[in-house]
Amino acid sequence: MKVRFIDESFKLKRPVATIGIFDGVHKGHQFILDHLRKQAELHGGESVVVTLWPHPRIVLNKDMHGFKLLHTRDEKIRELERNRIDQLVFVPFNAEIASLSACDFVQQYLVERLGVEVLLLGYDNRFGKDRMGDPEGLRMYAEKNKFRIEKLPEFSSEQGRVNSTIIRESILKGDLVSAYQMLGYHYYLSGTIVEGNHVGRKIGFPTANIHPMDPYKLIPMNGVYAIRAELRGKLYKGMLNIGFRPTLDSASAVKTIEAHLFDVTGDFYEECVVIHFVKRVRDEMKFSGIEGLKEQLEKDKKTIQQIL
């Protein structure tokens, strides 16, 4: 997959395109992408995803209290590449683009810039200042500009409705199993390992303190999780705590993300790691002392080893 930015100089081969935010690249998105690839193959062209970045809600400051993203930009690239898309085109979202009508956006970016021949839209896809960027609103415009509109049926799932908002709610509640069912993969977080205070090492549970790559990345509910971690090209099993470490830092107001990886030794400071959340095991708890904490961690490890 080639990653482009709309202001770069490039040419596409008979582009079959779709447009969307694609935060999470969940099963509903995958349904669209599967049809996009098939349409591109039938048309003899390239599959093209046009996406906006940063997220419009961040730029427009809409309902920003607690709003977080399922994907950083690099994570979005990773998932779209896994879905075998030919071309990914980023359009830098700003106030000027927000003021464009759907027709103006399509004309300026999809027709004049990309030369789109087929535009594939989901059943509830609406974009543009006037929210007229749906198949019905664009059909006459498409005929005039000699490209074709394809409207997809509604995606149906055993889990019912699938969208980014519902997935965010599940993750915030610690329901990683439901999130997995809607995403089609385990929710993950990309971060950098930073040095901590080494307390975990002293009690036999050395931890990697993880700093998320993006401040807007959604962090799951506080608690203990069964995880798998990508580190130096390998996948490790482990356990992870999100919270305020009440037994060790009773006065701390800073949330930490600490992973203990099984059968791993050595220091990995400043290394990049990807944490895949499998299941939430329990709430964060406060113990009377270090021995009580250590005893619980031993129980957690056995439980998580069985889960994984």
PDB file of N, CA, C and O in Angstrom, residues 183-248:
ATOM      1  N   LEU A 183     -14.257  -5.322  16.289  1.00  0.00           N
ATOM      2  CA  LEU A 183     -13.073  -4.940  15.523  1.00  0.00           C
ATOM      3  C   LEU A 183     -12.589  -6.066  14.605  1.00  0.00           C
ATOM      4  O   LEU A 183     -12.084  -5.816  13.511  1.00  0.00           O
ATOM      5  N   GLY A 184     -12.730  -7.305  15.098  1.00  0.00           N
ATOM      6  CA  GLY A 184     -12.176  -8.429  14.353  1.00  0.00           C
ATOM      7  C   GLY A 184     -10.728  -8.696  14.717  1.00  0.00           C
ATOM      8  O   GLY A 184     -10.073  -9.572  14.144  1.00  0.00           O
ATOM      9  N   TYR A 185     -10.204  -7.977  15.676  1.00  0.00           N
ATOM     10  CA  TYR A 185      -8.849  -8.161  16.189  1.00  0.00           C
ATOM     11  C   TYR A 185      -8.815  -7.543  17.585  1.00  0.00           C
ATOM     12  O   TYR A 185      -9.705  -6.752  17.949  1.00  0.00           O
ATOM     13  N   HIS A 186      -7.791  -7.881  18.367  1.00  0.00           N
ATOM     14  CA  HIS A 186      -7.677  -7.335  19.716  1.00  0.00           C
ATOM     15  C   HIS A 186      -7.284  -5.853  19.654  1.00  0.00           C
ATOM     16  O   HIS A 186      -6.359  -5.480  18.918  1.00  0.00           O
ATOM     17  N   TYR A 187      -7.994  -5.038  20.428  1.00  0.00           N
ATOM     18  CA  TYR A 187      -7.652  -3.619  20.507  1.00  0.00           C
ATOM     19  C   TYR A 187      -6.211  -3.478  20.986  1.00  0.00           C
ATOM     20  O   TYR A 187      -5.761  -4.210  21.862  1.00  0.00           O
ATOM     21  N   TYR A 188      -5.488  -2.522  20.393  1.00  0.00           N
ATOM     22  CA  TYR A 188      -4.084  -2.387  20.770  1.00  0.00           C
ATOM     23  C   TYR A 188      -3.665  -0.933  20.949  1.00  0.00           C
ATOM     24  O   TYR A 188      -4.351  -0.005  20.506  1.00  0.00           O
ATOM     25  N   LEU A 189      -2.547  -0.790  21.620  1.00  0.00           N
ATOM     26  CA  LEU A 189      -1.999   0.518  21.959  1.00  0.00           C
ATOM     27  C   LEU A 189      -0.515   0.523  21.633  1.00  0.00           C
ATOM     28  O   LEU A 189       0.216  -0.391  22.039  1.00  0.00           O
ATOM     29  N   SER A 190      -0.070   1.537  20.902  1.00  0.00           N
ATOM     30  CA  SER A 190       1.347   1.673  20.569  1.00  0.00           C
ATOM     31  C   SER A 190       1.985   2.672  21.529  1.00  0.00           C
ATOM     32  O   SER A 190       1.421   3.727  21.814  1.00  0.00           O
ATOM     33  N   GLY A 191       3.158   2.322  22.044  1.00  0.00           N
ATOM     34  CA  GLY A 191       3.803   3.224  22.988  1.00  0.00           C
ATOM     35  C   GLY A 191       5.297   3.026  23.056  1.00  0.00           C
ATOM     36  O   GLY A 191       5.875   2.183  22.371  1.00  0.00           O
ATOM     37  N   THR A 192       5.919   3.834  23.901  1.00  0.00           N
ATOM     38  CA  THR A 192       7.356   3.765  24.143  1.00  0.00           C
ATOM     39  C   THR A 192       7.580   3.328  25.582  1.00  0.00           C
ATOM     40  O   THR A 192       6.872   3.768  26.493  1.00  0.00           O
ATOM     41  N   ILE A 193       8.548   2.451  25.802  1.00  0.00           N
ATOM     42  CA  ILE A 193       8.874   1.999  27.153  1.00  0.00           C
ATOM     43  C   ILE A 193       9.779   3.029  27.821  1.00  0.00           C
ATOM     44  O   ILE A 193      10.841   3.384  27.282  1.00  0.00           O
ATOM     45  N   VAL A 194       9.336   3.520  28.981  1.00  0.00           N
ATOM     46  CA  VAL A 194      10.099   4.527  29.717  1.00  0.00           C
ATOM     47  C   VAL A 194      10.495   3.962  31.077  1.00  0.00           C
ATOM     48  O   VAL A 194       9.894   3.001  31.573  1.00  0.00           O
ATOM     49  N   GLU A 195      11.496   4.544  31.700  1.00  0.00           N
ATOM     50  CA  GLU A 195      11.998   4.038  32.974  1.00  0.00           C
ATOM     51  C   GLU A 195      11.059   4.406  34.112  1.00  0.00           C
ATOM     52  O   GLU A 195      10.571   5.537  34.199  1.00  0.00           O
ATOM     53  N   GLY A 196      10.799   3.433  35.005  1.00  0.00           N
ATOM     54  CA  GLY A 196       9.968   3.668  36.175  1.00  0.00           C
ATOM     55  C   GLY A 196      10.809   3.663  37.441  1.00  0.00           C
ATOM     56  O   GLY A 196      12.018   3.925  37.406  1.00  0.00           O
ATOM     57  N   ASN A 197      10.173   3.310  38.578  1.00  0.00           N
ATOM     58  CA  ASN A 197      10.905   3.338  39.852  1.00  0.00           C
ATOM     59  C   ASN A 197      11.413   1.960  40.294  1.00  0.00           C
ATOM     60  O   ASN A 197      11.909   1.808  41.406  1.00  0.00           O
ATOM     61  N   HIS A 198      11.272   0.961  39.445  1.00  0.00           N
ATOM     62  CA  HIS A 198      11.854  -0.377  39.651  1.00  0.00           C
ATOM     63  C   HIS A 198      11.274  -1.151  40.842  1.00  0.00           C
ATOM     64  O   HIS A 198      11.862  -2.143  41.273  1.00  0.00           O
ATOM     65  N   VAL A 199      10.121  -0.750  41.362  1.00  0.00           N
ATOM     66  CA  VAL A 199       9.515  -1.473  42.479  1.00  0.00           C
ATOM     67  C   VAL A 199       9.104  -2.876  42.040  1.00  0.00           C
ATOM     68  O   VAL A 199       9.300  -3.853  42.768  1.00  0.00           O
ATOM     69  N   GLY A 200       8.539  -2.998  40.837  1.00  0.00           N
ATOM     70  CA  GLY A 200       8.109  -4.309  40.342  1.00  0.00           C
ATOM     71  C   GLY A 200       9.244  -5.304  40.290  1.00  0.00           C
ATOM     72  O   GLY A 200       9.074  -6.492  40.611  1.00  0.00           O
ATOM     73  N   ARG A 201      10.426  -4.845  39.912  1.00  0.00           N
ATOM     74  CA  ARG A 201      11.588  -5.727  39.822  1.00  0.00           C
ATOM     75  C   ARG A 201      11.958  -6.293  41.194  1.00  0.00           C
ATOM     76  O   ARG A 201      12.356  -7.453  41.322  1.00  0.00           O
ATOM     77  N   LYS A 202      11.790  -5.473  42.229  1.00  0.00           N
ATOM     78  CA  LYS A 202      12.165  -5.884  43.589  1.00  0.00           C
ATOM     79  C   LYS A 202      11.258  -6.992  44.136  1.00  0.00           C
ATOM     80  O   LYS A 202      11.663  -7.745  45.015  1.00  0.00           O
ATOM     81  N   ILE A 203      10.004  -7.072  43.611  1.00  0.00           N
ATOM     82  CA  ILE A 203       9.087  -8.102  44.118  1.00  0.00           C
ATOM     83  C   ILE A 203       8.885  -9.237  43.110  1.00  0.00           C
ATOM     84  O   ILE A 203       7.963 -10.031  43.229  1.00  0.00           O
ATOM     85  N   GLY A 204       9.770  -9.301  42.121  1.00  0.00           N
ATOM     86  CA  GLY A 204       9.727 -10.412  41.176  1.00  0.00           C
ATOM     87  C   GLY A 204       8.809 -10.207  39.984  1.00  0.00           C
ATOM     88  O   GLY A 204       8.564 -11.151  39.223  1.00  0.00           O
ATOM     89  N   PHE A 205       8.298  -8.980  39.810  1.00  0.00           N
ATOM     90  CA  PHE A 205       7.429  -8.671  38.673  1.00  0.00           C
ATOM     91  C   PHE A 205       7.925  -7.406  37.969  1.00  0.00           C
ATOM     92  O   PHE A 205       7.292  -6.353  38.050  1.00  0.00           O
ATOM     93  N   PRO A 206       9.081  -7.499  37.297  1.00  0.00           N
ATOM     94  CA  PRO A 206       9.590  -6.310  36.598  1.00  0.00           C
ATOM     95  C   PRO A 206       8.596  -5.857  35.534  1.00  0.00           C
ATOM     96  O   PRO A 206       8.002  -6.683  34.837  1.00  0.00           O
ATOM     97  N   THR A 207       8.403  -4.552  35.450  1.00  0.00           N
ATOM     98  CA  THR A 207       7.396  -4.028  34.534  1.00  0.00           C
ATOM     99  C   THR A 207       8.002  -3.077  33.512  1.00  0.00           C
ATOM    100  O   THR A 207       9.010  -2.409  33.782  1.00  0.00           O
ATOM    101  N   ALA A 208       7.374  -3.027  32.355  1.00  0.00           N
ATOM    102  CA  ALA A 208       7.684  -2.032  31.331  1.00  0.00           C
ATOM    103  C   ALA A 208       6.647  -0.918  31.457  1.00  0.00           C
ATOM    104  O   ALA A 208       5.452  -1.167  31.322  1.00  0.00           O
ATOM    105  N   ASN A 209       7.109   0.272  31.761  1.00  0.00           N
ATOM    106  CA  ASN A 209       6.221   1.432  31.857  1.00  0.00           C
ATOM    107  C   ASN A 209       6.025   2.006  30.468  1.00  0.00           C
ATOM    108  O   ASN A 209       7.003   2.349  29.793  1.00  0.00           O
ATOM    109  N   ILE A 210       4.777   2.098  30.048  1.00  0.00           N
ATOM    110  CA  ILE A 210       4.477   2.430  28.645  1.00  0.00           C
ATOM    111  C   ILE A 210       3.874   3.816  28.533  1.00  0.00           C
ATOM    112  O   ILE A 210       2.894   4.146  29.219  1.00  0.00           O
ATOM    113  N   HIS A 211       4.471   4.605  27.653  1.00  0.00           N
ATOM    114  CA  HIS A 211       3.971   5.950  27.370  1.00  0.00           C
ATOM    115  C   HIS A 211       3.325   5.925  25.985  1.00  0.00           C
ATOM    116  O   HIS A 211       4.006   5.673  24.987  1.00  0.00           O
ATOM    117  N   PRO A 212       2.002   6.160  25.881  1.00  0.00           N
ATOM    118  CA  PRO A 212       1.325   6.098  24.579  1.00  0.00           C
ATOM    119  C   PRO A 212       1.922   7.075  23.563  1.00  0.00           C
ATOM    120  O   PRO A 212       2.387   8.155  23.926  1.00  0.00           O
ATOM    121  N   MET A 213       1.886   6.684  22.291  1.00  0.00           N
ATOM    122  CA  MET A 213       2.449   7.498  21.224  1.00  0.00           C
ATOM    123  C   MET A 213       1.666   8.783  20.976  1.00  0.00           C
ATOM    124  O   MET A 213       2.227   9.785  20.528  1.00  0.00           O
ATOM    125  N   ASP A 214       0.356   8.743  21.241  1.00  0.00           N
ATOM    126  CA  ASP A 214      -0.506   9.870  20.900  1.00  0.00           C
ATOM    127  C   ASP A 214      -1.370  10.213  22.113  1.00  0.00           C
ATOM    128  O   ASP A 214      -2.015   9.335  22.684  1.00  0.00           O
ATOM    129  N   PRO A 215      -1.412  11.505  22.515  1.00  0.00           N
ATOM    130  CA  PRO A 215      -2.224  11.882  23.687  1.00  0.00           C
ATOM    131  C   PRO A 215      -3.713  11.668  23.491  1.00  0.00           C
ATOM    132  O   PRO A 215      -4.462  11.634  24.469  1.00  0.00           O
ATOM    133  N   TYR A 216      -4.155  11.535  22.245  1.00  0.00           N
ATOM    134  CA  TYR A 216      -5.578  11.309  21.972  1.00  0.00           C
ATOM    135  C   TYR A 216      -5.939   9.832  21.908  1.00  0.00           C
ATOM    136  O   TYR A 216      -7.084   9.479  21.652  1.00  0.00           O
ATOM    137  N   LYS A 217      -4.962   8.951  22.122  1.00  0.00           N
ATOM    138  CA  LYS A 217      -5.226   7.514  22.061  1.00  0.00           C
ATOM    139  C   LYS A 217      -6.122   7.084  23.223  1.00  0.00           C
ATOM    140  O   LYS A 217      -5.889   7.443  24.382  1.00  0.00           O
ATOM    141  N   LEU A 218      -7.137   6.274  22.921  1.00  0.00           N
ATOM    142  CA  LEU A 218      -8.062   5.789  23.936  1.00  0.00           C
ATOM    143  C   LEU A 218      -7.388   4.727  24.810  1.00  0.00           C
ATOM    144  O   LEU A 218      -6.879   3.732  24.302  1.00  0.00           O
ATOM    145  N   ILE A 219      -7.406   4.958  26.123  1.00  0.00           N
ATOM    146  CA  ILE A 219      -6.844   4.015  27.085  1.00  0.00           C
ATOM    147  C   ILE A 219      -7.996   3.261  27.738  1.00  0.00           C
ATOM    148  O   ILE A 219      -8.957   3.877  28.201  1.00  0.00           O
ATOM    149  N   PRO A 220      -7.938   1.939  27.798  1.00  0.00           N
ATOM    150  CA  PRO A 220      -9.023   1.182  28.428  1.00  0.00           C
ATOM    151  C   PRO A 220      -9.218   1.540  29.905  1.00  0.00           C
ATOM    152  O   PRO A 220      -8.370   2.174  30.530  1.00  0.00           O
ATOM    153  N   MET A 221     -10.334   1.088  30.444  1.00  0.00           N
ATOM    154  CA  MET A 221     -10.683   1.280  31.849  1.00  0.00           C
ATOM    155  C   MET A 221      -9.567   0.768  32.759  1.00  0.00           C
ATOM    156  O   MET A 221      -8.887  -0.204  32.439  1.00  0.00           O
ATOM    157  N   ASN A 222      -9.389   1.447  33.892  1.00  0.00           N
ATOM    158  CA  ASN A 222      -8.387   0.996  34.864  1.00  0.00           C
ATOM    159  C   ASN A 222      -8.615  -0.469  35.239  1.00  0.00           C
ATOM    160  O   ASN A 222      -9.745  -0.932  35.310  1.00  0.00           O
ATOM    161  N   GLY A 223      -7.520  -1.175  35.497  1.00  0.00           N
ATOM    162  CA  GLY A 223      -7.633  -2.568  35.907  1.00  0.00           C
ATOM    163  C   GLY A 223      -6.467  -3.396  35.413  1.00  0.00           C
ATOM    164  O   GLY A 223      -5.485  -2.876  34.861  1.00  0.00           O
ATOM    165  N   VAL A 224      -6.579  -4.700  35.602  1.00  0.00           N
ATOM    166  CA  VAL A 224      -5.543  -5.658  35.211  1.00  0.00           C
ATOM    167  C   VAL A 224      -6.018  -6.428  33.984  1.00  0.00           C
ATOM    168  O   VAL A 224      -7.167  -6.891  33.940  1.00  0.00           O
ATOM    169  N   TYR A 225      -5.130  -6.577  32.999  1.00  0.00           N
ATOM    170  CA  TYR A 225      -5.492  -7.173  31.711  1.00  0.00           C
ATOM    171  C   TYR A 225      -4.538  -8.294  31.318  1.00  0.00           C
ATOM    172  O   TYR A 225      -3.335  -8.247  31.608  1.00  0.00           O
ATOM    173  N   ALA A 226      -5.084  -9.272  30.617  1.00  0.00           N
ATOM    174  CA  ALA A 226      -4.280 -10.251  29.892  1.00  0.00           C
ATOM    175  C   ALA A 226      -3.911  -9.623  28.557  1.00  0.00           C
ATOM    176  O   ALA A 226      -4.779  -9.092  27.859  1.00  0.00           O
ATOM    177  N   ILE A 227      -2.632  -9.662  28.199  1.00  0.00           N
ATOM    178  CA  ILE A 227      -2.174  -8.981  26.983  1.00  0.00           C
ATOM    179  C   ILE A 227      -1.212  -9.862  26.190  1.00  0.00           C
ATOM    180  O   ILE A 227      -0.673 -10.856  26.695  1.00  0.00           O
ATOM    181  N   ARG A 228      -0.986  -9.458  24.955  1.00  0.00           N
ATOM    182  CA  ARG A 228       0.159  -9.894  24.171  1.00  0.00           C
ATOM    183  C   ARG A 228       0.879  -8.636  23.725  1.00  0.00           C
ATOM    184  O   ARG A 228       0.243  -7.625  23.428  1.00  0.00           O
ATOM    185  N   ALA A 229       2.203  -8.698  23.688  1.00  0.00           N
ATOM    186  CA  ALA A 229       2.996  -7.506  23.376  1.00  0.00           C
ATOM    187  C   ALA A 229       3.941  -7.770  22.216  1.00  0.00           C
ATOM    188  O   ALA A 229       4.669  -8.767  22.210  1.00  0.00           O
ATOM    189  N   GLU A 230       3.924  -6.888  21.224  1.00  0.00           N
ATOM    190  CA  GLU A 230       4.894  -6.929  20.129  1.00  0.00           C
ATOM    191  C   GLU A 230       6.105  -6.115  20.552  1.00  0.00           C
ATOM    192  O   GLU A 230       6.001  -4.920  20.831  1.00  0.00           O
ATOM    193  N   LEU A 231       7.254  -6.761  20.579  1.00  0.00           N
ATOM    194  CA  LEU A 231       8.480  -6.093  21.002  1.00  0.00           C
ATOM    195  C   LEU A 231       9.659  -6.690  20.254  1.00  0.00           C
ATOM    196  O   LEU A 231       9.849  -7.911  20.269  1.00  0.00           O
ATOM    197  N   ARG A 232      10.404  -5.847  19.573  1.00  0.00           N
ATOM    198  CA  ARG A 232      11.566  -6.291  18.786  1.00  0.00           C
ATOM    199  C   ARG A 232      11.221  -7.421  17.832  1.00  0.00           C
ATOM    200  O   ARG A 232      11.976  -8.391  17.659  1.00  0.00           O
ATOM    201  N   GLY A 233      10.068  -7.319  17.205  1.00  0.00           N
ATOM    202  CA  GLY A 233       9.674  -8.284  16.189  1.00  0.00           C
ATOM    203  C   GLY A 233       9.142  -9.595  16.720  1.00  0.00           C
ATOM    204  O   GLY A 233       8.868 -10.505  15.938  1.00  0.00           O
ATOM    205  N   LYS A 234       8.992  -9.712  18.042  1.00  0.00           N
ATOM    206  CA  LYS A 234       8.449 -10.935  18.634  1.00  0.00           C
ATOM    207  C   LYS A 234       7.170 -10.628  19.394  1.00  0.00           C
ATOM    208  O   LYS A 234       6.904  -9.480  19.755  1.00  0.00           O
ATOM    209  N   LEU A 235       6.374 -11.678  19.643  1.00  0.00           N
ATOM    210  CA  LEU A 235       5.120 -11.537  20.371  1.00  0.00           C
ATOM    211  C   LEU A 235       5.253 -12.251  21.713  1.00  0.00           C
ATOM    212  O   LEU A 235       5.567 -13.448  21.759  1.00  0.00           O
ATOM    213  N   TYR A 236       5.014 -11.498  22.792  1.00  0.00           N
ATOM    214  CA  TYR A 236       5.141 -12.047  24.143  1.00  0.00           C
ATOM    215  C   TYR A 236       3.799 -12.007  24.866  1.00  0.00           C
ATOM    216  O   TYR A 236       3.004 -11.082  24.663  1.00  0.00           O
ATOM    217  N   LYS A 237       3.585 -12.984  25.744  1.00  0.00           N
ATOM    218  CA  LYS A 237       2.413 -12.972  26.606  1.00  0.00           C
ATOM    219  C   LYS A 237       2.737 -12.180  27.872  1.00  0.00           C
ATOM    220  O   LYS A 237       3.899 -12.097  28.285  1.00  0.00           O
ATOM    221  N   GLY A 238       1.691 -11.628  28.489  1.00  0.00           N
ATOM    222  CA  GLY A 238       1.961 -10.865  29.698  1.00  0.00           C
ATOM    223  C   GLY A 238       0.700 -10.368  30.379  1.00  0.00           C
ATOM    224  O   GLY A 238      -0.420 -10.674  29.975  1.00  0.00           O
ATOM    225  N   MET A 239       0.911  -9.593  31.443  1.00  0.00           N
ATOM    226  CA  MET A 239      -0.169  -8.980  32.208  1.00  0.00           C
ATOM    227  C   MET A 239       0.113  -7.487  32.316  1.00  0.00           C
ATOM    228  O   MET A 239       1.269  -7.055  32.276  1.00  0.00           O
ATOM    229  N   LEU A 240      -0.935  -6.705  32.450  1.00  0.00           N
ATOM    230  CA  LEU A 240      -0.760  -5.256  32.426  1.00  0.00           C
ATOM    231  C   LEU A 240      -1.725  -4.602  33.396  1.00  0.00           C
ATOM    232  O   LEU A 240      -2.873  -5.034  33.539  1.00  0.00           O
ATOM    233  N   ASN A 241      -1.248  -3.566  34.043  1.00  0.00           N
ATOM    234  CA  ASN A 241      -2.096  -2.786  34.953  1.00  0.00           C
ATOM    235  C   ASN A 241      -2.219  -1.354  34.451  1.00  0.00           C
ATOM    236  O   ASN A 241      -1.218  -0.724  34.075  1.00  0.00           O
ATOM    237  N   ILE A 242      -3.449  -0.860  34.438  1.00  0.00           N
ATOM    238  CA  ILE A 242      -3.722   0.546  34.136  1.00  0.00           C
ATOM    239  C   ILE A 242      -4.312   1.167  35.390  1.00  0.00           C
ATOM    240  O   ILE A 242      -5.286   0.637  35.944  1.00  0.00           O
ATOM    241  N   GLY A 243      -3.727   2.258  35.853  1.00  0.00           N
ATOM    242  CA  GLY A 243      -4.295   2.902  37.033  1.00  0.00           C
ATOM    243  C   GLY A 243      -3.302   3.758  37.784  1.00  0.00           C
ATOM    244  O   GLY A 243      -2.310   4.237  37.222  1.00  0.00           O
ATOM    245  N   PHE A 244      -3.567   3.901  39.082  1.00  0.00           N
ATOM    246  CA  PHE A 244      -2.813   4.844  39.904  1.00  0.00           C
ATOM    247  C   PHE A 244      -1.943   4.165  40.964  1.00  0.00           C
ATOM    248  O   PHE A 244      -1.448   4.820  41.868  1.00  0.00           O
ATOM    249  N   ARG A 245      -1.757   2.859  40.884  1.00  0.00           N
ATOM    250  CA  ARG A 245      -0.904   2.095  41.788  1.00  0.00           C
ATOM    251  C   ARG A 245      -1.166   2.453  43.253  1.00  0.00           C
ATOM    252  O   ARG A 245      -0.283   2.952  43.952  1.00  0.00           O
ATOM    253  N   PRO A 246      -2.369   2.232  43.740  1.00  0.00           N
ATOM    254  CA  PRO A 246      -2.725   2.699  45.084  1.00  0.00           C
ATOM    255  C   PRO A 246      -1.905   2.090  46.218  1.00  0.00           C
ATOM    256  O   PRO A 246      -1.710   2.724  47.248  1.00  0.00           O
ATOM    257  N   THR A 247      -1.404   0.863  46.019  1.00  0.00           N
ATOM    258  CA  THR A 247      -0.592   0.249  47.075  1.00  0.00           C
ATOM    259  C   THR A 247       0.780   0.906  47.173  1.00  0.00           C
ATOM    260  O   THR A 247       1.337   1.086  48.254  1.00  0.00           O
ATOM    261  N   LEU A 248       1.330   1.312  46.021  1.00  0.00           N
ATOM    262  CA  LEU A 248       2.684   1.852  45.984  1.00  0.00           C
ATOM    263  C   LEU A 248       2.713   3.375  46.012  1.00  0.00           C
ATOM    264  O   LEU A 248       3.607   3.980  46.583  1.00  0.00           O
TER     265      LEU A 248
END
